XYZ file of C-alpha atoms in Angstrom:
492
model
C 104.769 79.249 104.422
C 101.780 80.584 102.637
C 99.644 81.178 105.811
C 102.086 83.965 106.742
C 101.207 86.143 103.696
C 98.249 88.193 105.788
C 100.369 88.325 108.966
C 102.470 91.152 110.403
C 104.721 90.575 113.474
C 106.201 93.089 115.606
C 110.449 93.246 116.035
C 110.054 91.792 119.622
C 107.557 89.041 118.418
C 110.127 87.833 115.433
C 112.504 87.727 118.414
C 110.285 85.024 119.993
C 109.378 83.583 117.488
C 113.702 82.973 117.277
C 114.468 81.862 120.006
C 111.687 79.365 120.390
C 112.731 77.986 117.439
C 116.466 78.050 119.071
C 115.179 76.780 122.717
C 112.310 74.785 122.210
C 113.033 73.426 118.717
C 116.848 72.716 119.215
C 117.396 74.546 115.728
C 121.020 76.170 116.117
C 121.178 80.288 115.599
C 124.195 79.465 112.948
C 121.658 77.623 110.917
C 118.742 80.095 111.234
C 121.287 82.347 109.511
C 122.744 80.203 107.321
C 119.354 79.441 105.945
C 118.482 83.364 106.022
C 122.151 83.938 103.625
C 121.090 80.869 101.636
C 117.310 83.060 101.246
C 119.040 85.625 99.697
C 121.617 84.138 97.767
C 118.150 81.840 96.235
C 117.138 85.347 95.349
C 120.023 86.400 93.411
C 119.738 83.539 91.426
C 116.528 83.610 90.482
C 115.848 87.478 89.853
C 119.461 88.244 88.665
C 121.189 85.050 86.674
C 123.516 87.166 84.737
C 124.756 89.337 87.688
C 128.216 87.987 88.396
C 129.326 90.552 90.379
C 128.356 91.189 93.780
C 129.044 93.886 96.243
C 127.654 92.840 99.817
C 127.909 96.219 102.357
C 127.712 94.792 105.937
C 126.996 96.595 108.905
C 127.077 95.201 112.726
C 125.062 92.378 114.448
C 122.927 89.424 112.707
C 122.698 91.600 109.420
C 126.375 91.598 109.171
C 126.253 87.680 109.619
C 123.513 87.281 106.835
C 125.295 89.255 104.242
C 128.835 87.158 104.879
C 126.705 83.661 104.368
C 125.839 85.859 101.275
C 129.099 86.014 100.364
C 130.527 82.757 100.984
C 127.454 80.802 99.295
C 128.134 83.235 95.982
C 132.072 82.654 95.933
C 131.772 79.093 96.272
C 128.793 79.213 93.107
C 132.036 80.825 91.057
C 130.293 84.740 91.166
C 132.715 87.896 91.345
C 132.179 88.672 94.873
C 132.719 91.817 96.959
C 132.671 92.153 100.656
C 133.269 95.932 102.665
C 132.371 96.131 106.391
C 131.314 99.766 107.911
C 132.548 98.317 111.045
C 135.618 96.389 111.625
C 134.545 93.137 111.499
C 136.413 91.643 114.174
C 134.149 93.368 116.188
C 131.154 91.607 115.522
C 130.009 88.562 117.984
C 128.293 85.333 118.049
C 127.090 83.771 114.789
C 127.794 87.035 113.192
C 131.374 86.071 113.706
C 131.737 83.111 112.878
C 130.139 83.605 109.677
C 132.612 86.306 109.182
C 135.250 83.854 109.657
C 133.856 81.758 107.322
C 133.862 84.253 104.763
C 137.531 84.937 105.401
C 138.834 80.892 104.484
C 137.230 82.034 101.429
C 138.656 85.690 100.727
C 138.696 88.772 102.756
C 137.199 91.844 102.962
C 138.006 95.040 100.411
C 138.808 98.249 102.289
C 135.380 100.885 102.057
C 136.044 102.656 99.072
C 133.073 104.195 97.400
C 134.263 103.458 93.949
C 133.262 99.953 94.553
C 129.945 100.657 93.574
C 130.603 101.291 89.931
C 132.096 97.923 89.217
C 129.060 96.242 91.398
C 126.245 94.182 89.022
C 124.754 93.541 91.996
C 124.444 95.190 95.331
C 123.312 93.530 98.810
C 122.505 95.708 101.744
C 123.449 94.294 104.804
C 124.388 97.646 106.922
C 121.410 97.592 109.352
C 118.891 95.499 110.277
C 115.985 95.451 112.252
C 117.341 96.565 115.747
C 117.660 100.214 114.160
C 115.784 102.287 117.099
C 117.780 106.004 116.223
C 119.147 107.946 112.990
C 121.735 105.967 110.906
C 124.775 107.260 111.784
C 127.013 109.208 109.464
C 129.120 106.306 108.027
C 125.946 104.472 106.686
C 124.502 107.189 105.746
C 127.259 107.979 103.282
C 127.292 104.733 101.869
C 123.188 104.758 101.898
C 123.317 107.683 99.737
C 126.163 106.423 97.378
C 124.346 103.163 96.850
C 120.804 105.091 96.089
C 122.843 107.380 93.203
C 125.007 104.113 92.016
C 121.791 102.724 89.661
C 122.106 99.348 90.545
C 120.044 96.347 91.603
C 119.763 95.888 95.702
C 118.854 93.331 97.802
C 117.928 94.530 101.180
C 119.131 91.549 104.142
C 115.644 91.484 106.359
C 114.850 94.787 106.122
C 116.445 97.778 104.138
C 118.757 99.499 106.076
C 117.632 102.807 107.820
C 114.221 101.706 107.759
C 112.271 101.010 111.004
C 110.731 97.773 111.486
C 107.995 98.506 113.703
C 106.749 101.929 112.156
C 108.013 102.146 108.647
C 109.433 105.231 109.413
C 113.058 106.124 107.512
C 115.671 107.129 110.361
C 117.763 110.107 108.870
C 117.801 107.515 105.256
C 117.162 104.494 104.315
C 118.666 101.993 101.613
C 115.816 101.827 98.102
C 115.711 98.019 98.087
C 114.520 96.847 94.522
C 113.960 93.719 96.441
C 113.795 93.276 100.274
C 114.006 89.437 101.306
C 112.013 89.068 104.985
C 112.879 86.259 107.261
C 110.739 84.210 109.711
C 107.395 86.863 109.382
C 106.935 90.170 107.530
C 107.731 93.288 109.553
C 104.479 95.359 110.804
C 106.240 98.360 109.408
C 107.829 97.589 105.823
C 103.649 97.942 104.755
C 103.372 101.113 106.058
C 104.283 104.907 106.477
C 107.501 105.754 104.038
C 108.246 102.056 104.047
C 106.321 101.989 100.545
C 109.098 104.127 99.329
C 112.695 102.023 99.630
C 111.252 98.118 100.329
C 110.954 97.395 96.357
C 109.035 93.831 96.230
C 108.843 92.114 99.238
C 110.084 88.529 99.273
C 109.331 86.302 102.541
C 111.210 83.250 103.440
C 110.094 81.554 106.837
C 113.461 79.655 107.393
C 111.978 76.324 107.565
C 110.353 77.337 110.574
C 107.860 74.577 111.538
C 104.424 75.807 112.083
C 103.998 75.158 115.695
C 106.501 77.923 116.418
C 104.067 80.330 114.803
C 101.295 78.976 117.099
C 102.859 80.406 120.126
C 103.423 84.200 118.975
C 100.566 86.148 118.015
C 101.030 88.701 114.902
C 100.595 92.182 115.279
C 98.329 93.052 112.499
C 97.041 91.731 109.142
C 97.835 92.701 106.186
C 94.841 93.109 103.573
C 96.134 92.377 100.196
C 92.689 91.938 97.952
C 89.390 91.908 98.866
C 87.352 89.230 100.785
C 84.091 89.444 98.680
C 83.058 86.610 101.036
C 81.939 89.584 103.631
C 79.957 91.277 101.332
C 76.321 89.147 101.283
C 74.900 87.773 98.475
C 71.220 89.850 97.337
C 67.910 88.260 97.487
C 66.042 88.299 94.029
C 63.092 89.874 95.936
C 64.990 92.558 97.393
C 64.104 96.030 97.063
C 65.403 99.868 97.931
C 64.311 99.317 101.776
C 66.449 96.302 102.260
C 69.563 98.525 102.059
C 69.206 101.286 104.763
C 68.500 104.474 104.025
C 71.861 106.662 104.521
C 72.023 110.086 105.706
C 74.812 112.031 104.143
C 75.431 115.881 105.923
C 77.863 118.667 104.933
C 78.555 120.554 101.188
C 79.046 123.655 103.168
C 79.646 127.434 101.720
C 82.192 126.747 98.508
C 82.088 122.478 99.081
C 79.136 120.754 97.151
C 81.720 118.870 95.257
C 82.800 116.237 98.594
C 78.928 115.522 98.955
C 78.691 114.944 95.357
C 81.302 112.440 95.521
C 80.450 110.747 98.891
C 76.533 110.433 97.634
C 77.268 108.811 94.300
C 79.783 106.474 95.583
C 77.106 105.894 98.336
C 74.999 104.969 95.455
C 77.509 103.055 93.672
C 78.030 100.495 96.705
C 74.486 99.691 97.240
C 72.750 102.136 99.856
C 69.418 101.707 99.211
C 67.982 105.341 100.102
C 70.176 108.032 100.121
C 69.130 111.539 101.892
C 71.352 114.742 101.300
C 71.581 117.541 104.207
C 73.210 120.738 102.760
C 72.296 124.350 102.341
C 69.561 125.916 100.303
C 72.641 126.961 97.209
C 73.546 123.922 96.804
C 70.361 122.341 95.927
C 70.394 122.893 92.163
C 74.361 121.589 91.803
C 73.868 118.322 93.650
C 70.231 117.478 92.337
C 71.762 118.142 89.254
C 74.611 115.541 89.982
C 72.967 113.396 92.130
C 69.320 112.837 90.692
C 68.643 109.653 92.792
C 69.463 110.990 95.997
C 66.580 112.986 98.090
C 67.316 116.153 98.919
C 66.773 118.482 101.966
C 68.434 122.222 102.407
C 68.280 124.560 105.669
C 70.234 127.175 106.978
C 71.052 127.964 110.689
C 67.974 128.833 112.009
C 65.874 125.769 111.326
C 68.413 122.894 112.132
C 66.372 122.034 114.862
C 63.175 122.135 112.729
C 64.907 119.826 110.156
C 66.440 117.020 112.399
C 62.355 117.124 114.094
C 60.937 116.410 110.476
C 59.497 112.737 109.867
C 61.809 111.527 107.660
C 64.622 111.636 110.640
C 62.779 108.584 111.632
C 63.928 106.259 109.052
C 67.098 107.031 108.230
C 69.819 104.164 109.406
C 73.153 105.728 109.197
C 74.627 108.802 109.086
C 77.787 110.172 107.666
C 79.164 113.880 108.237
C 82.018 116.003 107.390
C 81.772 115.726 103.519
C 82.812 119.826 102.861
C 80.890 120.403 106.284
C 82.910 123.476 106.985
C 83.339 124.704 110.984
C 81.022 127.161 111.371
C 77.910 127.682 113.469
C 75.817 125.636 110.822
C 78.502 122.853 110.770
C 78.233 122.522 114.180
C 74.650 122.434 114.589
C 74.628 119.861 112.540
C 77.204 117.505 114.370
C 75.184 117.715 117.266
C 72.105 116.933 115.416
C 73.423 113.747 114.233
C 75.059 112.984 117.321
C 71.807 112.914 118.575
C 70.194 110.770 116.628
C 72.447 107.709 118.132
C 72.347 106.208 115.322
C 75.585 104.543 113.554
C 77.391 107.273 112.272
C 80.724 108.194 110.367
C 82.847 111.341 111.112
C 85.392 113.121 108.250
C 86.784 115.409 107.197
C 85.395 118.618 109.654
C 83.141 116.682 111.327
C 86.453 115.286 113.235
C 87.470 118.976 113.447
C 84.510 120.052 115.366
C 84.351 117.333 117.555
C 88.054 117.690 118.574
C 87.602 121.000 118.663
C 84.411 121.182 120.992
C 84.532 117.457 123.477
C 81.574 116.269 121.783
C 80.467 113.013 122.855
C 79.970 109.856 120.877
C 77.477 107.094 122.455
C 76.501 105.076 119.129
C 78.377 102.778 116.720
C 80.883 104.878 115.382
C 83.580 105.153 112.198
C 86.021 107.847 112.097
C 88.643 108.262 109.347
C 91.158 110.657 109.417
C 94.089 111.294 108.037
C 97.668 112.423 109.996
C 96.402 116.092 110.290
C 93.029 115.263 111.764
C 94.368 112.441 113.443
C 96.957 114.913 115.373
C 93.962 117.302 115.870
C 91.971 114.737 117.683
C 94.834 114.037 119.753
C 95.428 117.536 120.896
C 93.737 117.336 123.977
C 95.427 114.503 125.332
C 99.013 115.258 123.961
C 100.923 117.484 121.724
C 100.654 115.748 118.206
C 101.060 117.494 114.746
C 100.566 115.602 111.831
C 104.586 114.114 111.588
C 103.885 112.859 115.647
C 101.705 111.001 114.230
C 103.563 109.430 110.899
C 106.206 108.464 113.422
C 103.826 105.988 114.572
C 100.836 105.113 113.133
C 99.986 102.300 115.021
C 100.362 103.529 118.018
C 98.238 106.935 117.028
C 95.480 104.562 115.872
C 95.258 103.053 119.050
C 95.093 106.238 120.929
C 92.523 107.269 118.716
C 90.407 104.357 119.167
C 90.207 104.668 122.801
C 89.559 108.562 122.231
C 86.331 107.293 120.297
C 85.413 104.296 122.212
C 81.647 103.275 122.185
C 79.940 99.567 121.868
C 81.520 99.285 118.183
C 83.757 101.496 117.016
C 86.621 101.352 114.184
C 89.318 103.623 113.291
C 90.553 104.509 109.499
C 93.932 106.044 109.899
C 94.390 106.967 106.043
C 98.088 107.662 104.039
C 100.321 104.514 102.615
C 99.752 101.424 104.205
C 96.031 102.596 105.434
C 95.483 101.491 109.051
C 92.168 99.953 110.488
C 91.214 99.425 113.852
C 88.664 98.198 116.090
C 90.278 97.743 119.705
C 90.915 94.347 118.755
C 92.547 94.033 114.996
C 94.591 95.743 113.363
C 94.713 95.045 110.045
C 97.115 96.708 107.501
C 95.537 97.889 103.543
C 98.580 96.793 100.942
C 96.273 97.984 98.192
C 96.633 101.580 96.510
C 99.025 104.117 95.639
C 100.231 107.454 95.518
C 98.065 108.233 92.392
C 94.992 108.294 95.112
C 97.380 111.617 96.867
C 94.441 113.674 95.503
C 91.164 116.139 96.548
C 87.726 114.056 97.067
C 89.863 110.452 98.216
C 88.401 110.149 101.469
C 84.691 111.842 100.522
C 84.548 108.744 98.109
C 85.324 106.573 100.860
C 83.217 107.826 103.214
C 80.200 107.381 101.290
C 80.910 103.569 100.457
C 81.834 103.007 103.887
C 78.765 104.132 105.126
C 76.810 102.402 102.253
C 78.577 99.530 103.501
C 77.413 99.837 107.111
C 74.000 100.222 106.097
C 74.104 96.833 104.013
C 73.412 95.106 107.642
C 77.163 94.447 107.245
C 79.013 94.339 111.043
C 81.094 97.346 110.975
C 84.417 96.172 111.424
C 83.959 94.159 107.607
C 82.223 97.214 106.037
C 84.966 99.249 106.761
C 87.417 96.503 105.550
C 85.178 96.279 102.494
C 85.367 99.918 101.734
C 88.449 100.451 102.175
C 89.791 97.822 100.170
C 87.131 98.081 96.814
C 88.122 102.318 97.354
C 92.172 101.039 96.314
C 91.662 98.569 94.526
C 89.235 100.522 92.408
C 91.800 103.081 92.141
C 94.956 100.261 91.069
C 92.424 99.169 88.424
C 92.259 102.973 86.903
C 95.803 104.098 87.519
C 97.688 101.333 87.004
C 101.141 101.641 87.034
C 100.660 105.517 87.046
C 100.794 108.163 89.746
C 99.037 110.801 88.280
C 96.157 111.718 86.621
C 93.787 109.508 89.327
C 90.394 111.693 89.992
C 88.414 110.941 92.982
C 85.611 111.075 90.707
C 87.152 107.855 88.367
C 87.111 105.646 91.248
C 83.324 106.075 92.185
């Protein structure tokens, strides 16, 4: 079902999305599993035609049930196949059961025995699926860890095991999936977080679910896999410089020219049409030097005020601070400053510092984009976070964020793996990007095409999507299939 490529469902809403297909749509639970084994088994075929020998590791509940129809459909097709339970089967209930039984009028189960693995072409992990809510015990996790050392191809049954559905987040460890085959809708968390790290490619396979089940759940998120030039408008021929906004970008602090550097040319790059620098006076000669097309202005502590009263305040559009702002007395003069103007503004980098630091108060159209350490910063005053409170959930942090930073239009970047956006209504998910981008200047660079963005008369919940998509994908273009070697600079 194509239209469920962009859509990201909660555990509880793939529940629903079950049993209306059980309750309203009379379609049995055996055969929603059935259909889920026969998924997998499609999967083997397709990917792996010359694997004949297949190991499936089953676990308890529905997962269990999906890797025995695994089983059974594979022994029937003539393959080699394998079965060892964690649990003793007889244990297991409902269709999980019977599809155990099944599997035993075909064969029966091999006692555990790590050795398994080495004879294995094929492995499928069906240990855990996505009811995990707690640390994988110690039984899985020894045969987690065997199967992650045993160098061989696995299929993960929903979800890899260990891995939580809702927040991407490995519990204790987690099953490396070279392939993970989703039922019914794709899990908010396997595009997210560490999730990045054991789902391998991501194969979805709606079970025949008919379309008007869909209508009745809502998805959690959406996922962003390329990006919709369609928001980006088309230029008049007669445009010029003034149709574009005129940006102001503020920071480059004692030591930190180099983030304003980056943040004005990319800035530049995505189409602002004026750009003015604020900085201090010895920085003027690097970032003129670097930056020849943007205007320049340089004070020091005493004459903020002086500054932000000068004429050209007048006609600048946006704002964007934070860009090697530093936290000193200057740093915070200028916060407030811009603050002031009420005009749409971004906050990074120490500009989120400050204001967490010091209650400042937003009342225009605001961006922020922080990552986990800022994020737990800003979140200080209402709860303990640190940055790992708030990898344990990142879309619940970017929520509480949001409403930290609420104003007429505001959107949250929450930035790592799986990049999270946010504007109190949708949250959408970036699938673009990789670790190559785990390097200095990242977010300066997206700061200033975000903001460049915004001042393209583009509504700020698409300029952010804009930005933060061409930013990745920019950065996928350069690195490739490589992890290293990506500078912030190459992707302006």
């Amino acid at each position: 079902m194509k239209s469920l490529s962009d859509k990201l469902y909660s555990v509880d809403s793939i529940v629903q999305l079950e049993q209306i297909a059980i309750k309203q749509f009379s379609i049995p639970a055996y055969e929603l599993m059935k259909r889920a084994g026969e998924a997998v088994f499609n999967v083997i075929k397709m990917h792996y035609p010359e694997r004949k020998n297949i190991l499936v590791l089953c676990g308890s509940g529905n997962n269990a049930g999906d890797g025995y129809v695994v089983a059974s459909l594979a022994k029937r097709a003539g393959f080699d196949v394998t079965v060892v339970s964690i649990i003793p089967p007889e244990t297991l209930n409902n269709e999980a059961l019977l599809a155990y039984k099944d599997w035993l009028s075909l064969s029966k189960n091999s006692q555990p025995d790590l050795t398994l693995l080495d004879g294995a072409d094929i492995i499928i992990d069906a240990l855990l699926g996505t009811g995990l809510s707690r640390n994988v015990s110690h039984q899985y996790e020894t045969w987690i860890k065997a199967v992650n050392t045993a160098a061989k191809p696995v299929i993960a049954v929903d979800i890899p095991s260990g891995l939580l559905a809702d927040t991407g987040v490995i519990s204790g460890h987690a099953i490396k999936a070279d392939k993970t085959v989703c039922f019914i809708g794709l899990k908010q968390g396997m595009y997210t977080a560490q999730a990045k790290d054991v789902c391998g490619q991501i194969i979805l396979d709606s079970l025949a679910l008919p379309a008007q089940i869909y209508e009745q759940v809502a998805c959690s998120a959406h996922l962003l896999n390329a990006i919709n030039y369609s928001l980006l408008p088309i230029r008049k021929a007669s445009s010029h410089k003034g149709c574009f906004g005129h940006v102001l970008l503020v920071g480059g602090n004692d030591s930190m020219p180099g983030a304003l550097i980056l943040a004005a040319t990319a800035a530049l790059r995505a189409g602002a049409g004026l750009l003015t620098i604020i900085t201090i006076a010895k920085h003027l000669t690097a970032i003129s030097t670097a930056v020849p097309e943007a205007m320049i202005k340089t004070c020091e502590i005493d004459s903020v005020a002086t500054l932000f009263d000068a004429p050209f305040i007048n006609s600048v559009t946006h704002v964007a601070i934070g860009m090697g702002l530093g936290q000193d007395d200057w740093s915070l003069a200028m916060l407030q400053n811009c603050l002031q103007l009420q005009k749409p503004i971004l906050l990074d980098a120490d500009a989120l510092n400050l204001f967490a630091k010091h209650k400042l108060i937003i009342r225009s159209p605001v961006v922020i984009t922080p990552h986990p350490g800022e994020a737990a910063r800003l979140l200080n005053g209402t709860e303990i976070f640190a940055s790992i409170d708030i990898q344990q959930n990142r879309f619940d942090a970017i929520k509480k964020l949001h409403a930290l930073v609420n104003t007429v239009e505001s959107c949250v970047v929450l930035k790592g793996s799986g990049t999270l956006l946010f504007d109190g209504q949708v949250m959408k998910v970036c699938n673009l990007g990789s670790a190559a981008m785990a390097t200095p200047g990242m977010g300066d660079v997206l700061s200033g095409i975000c903001i460049a963005l915004m001042a393209q008369h583009i509504k700020i919940t698409d300029a952010v999507e804009l930005a933060v998509c061409l930013h990745a994908a920019a950065a996928d273009y350069i690195a490739k299939d490589k992890t290293r070697g990506l500078l912030a600079s190459d992707v302006v």
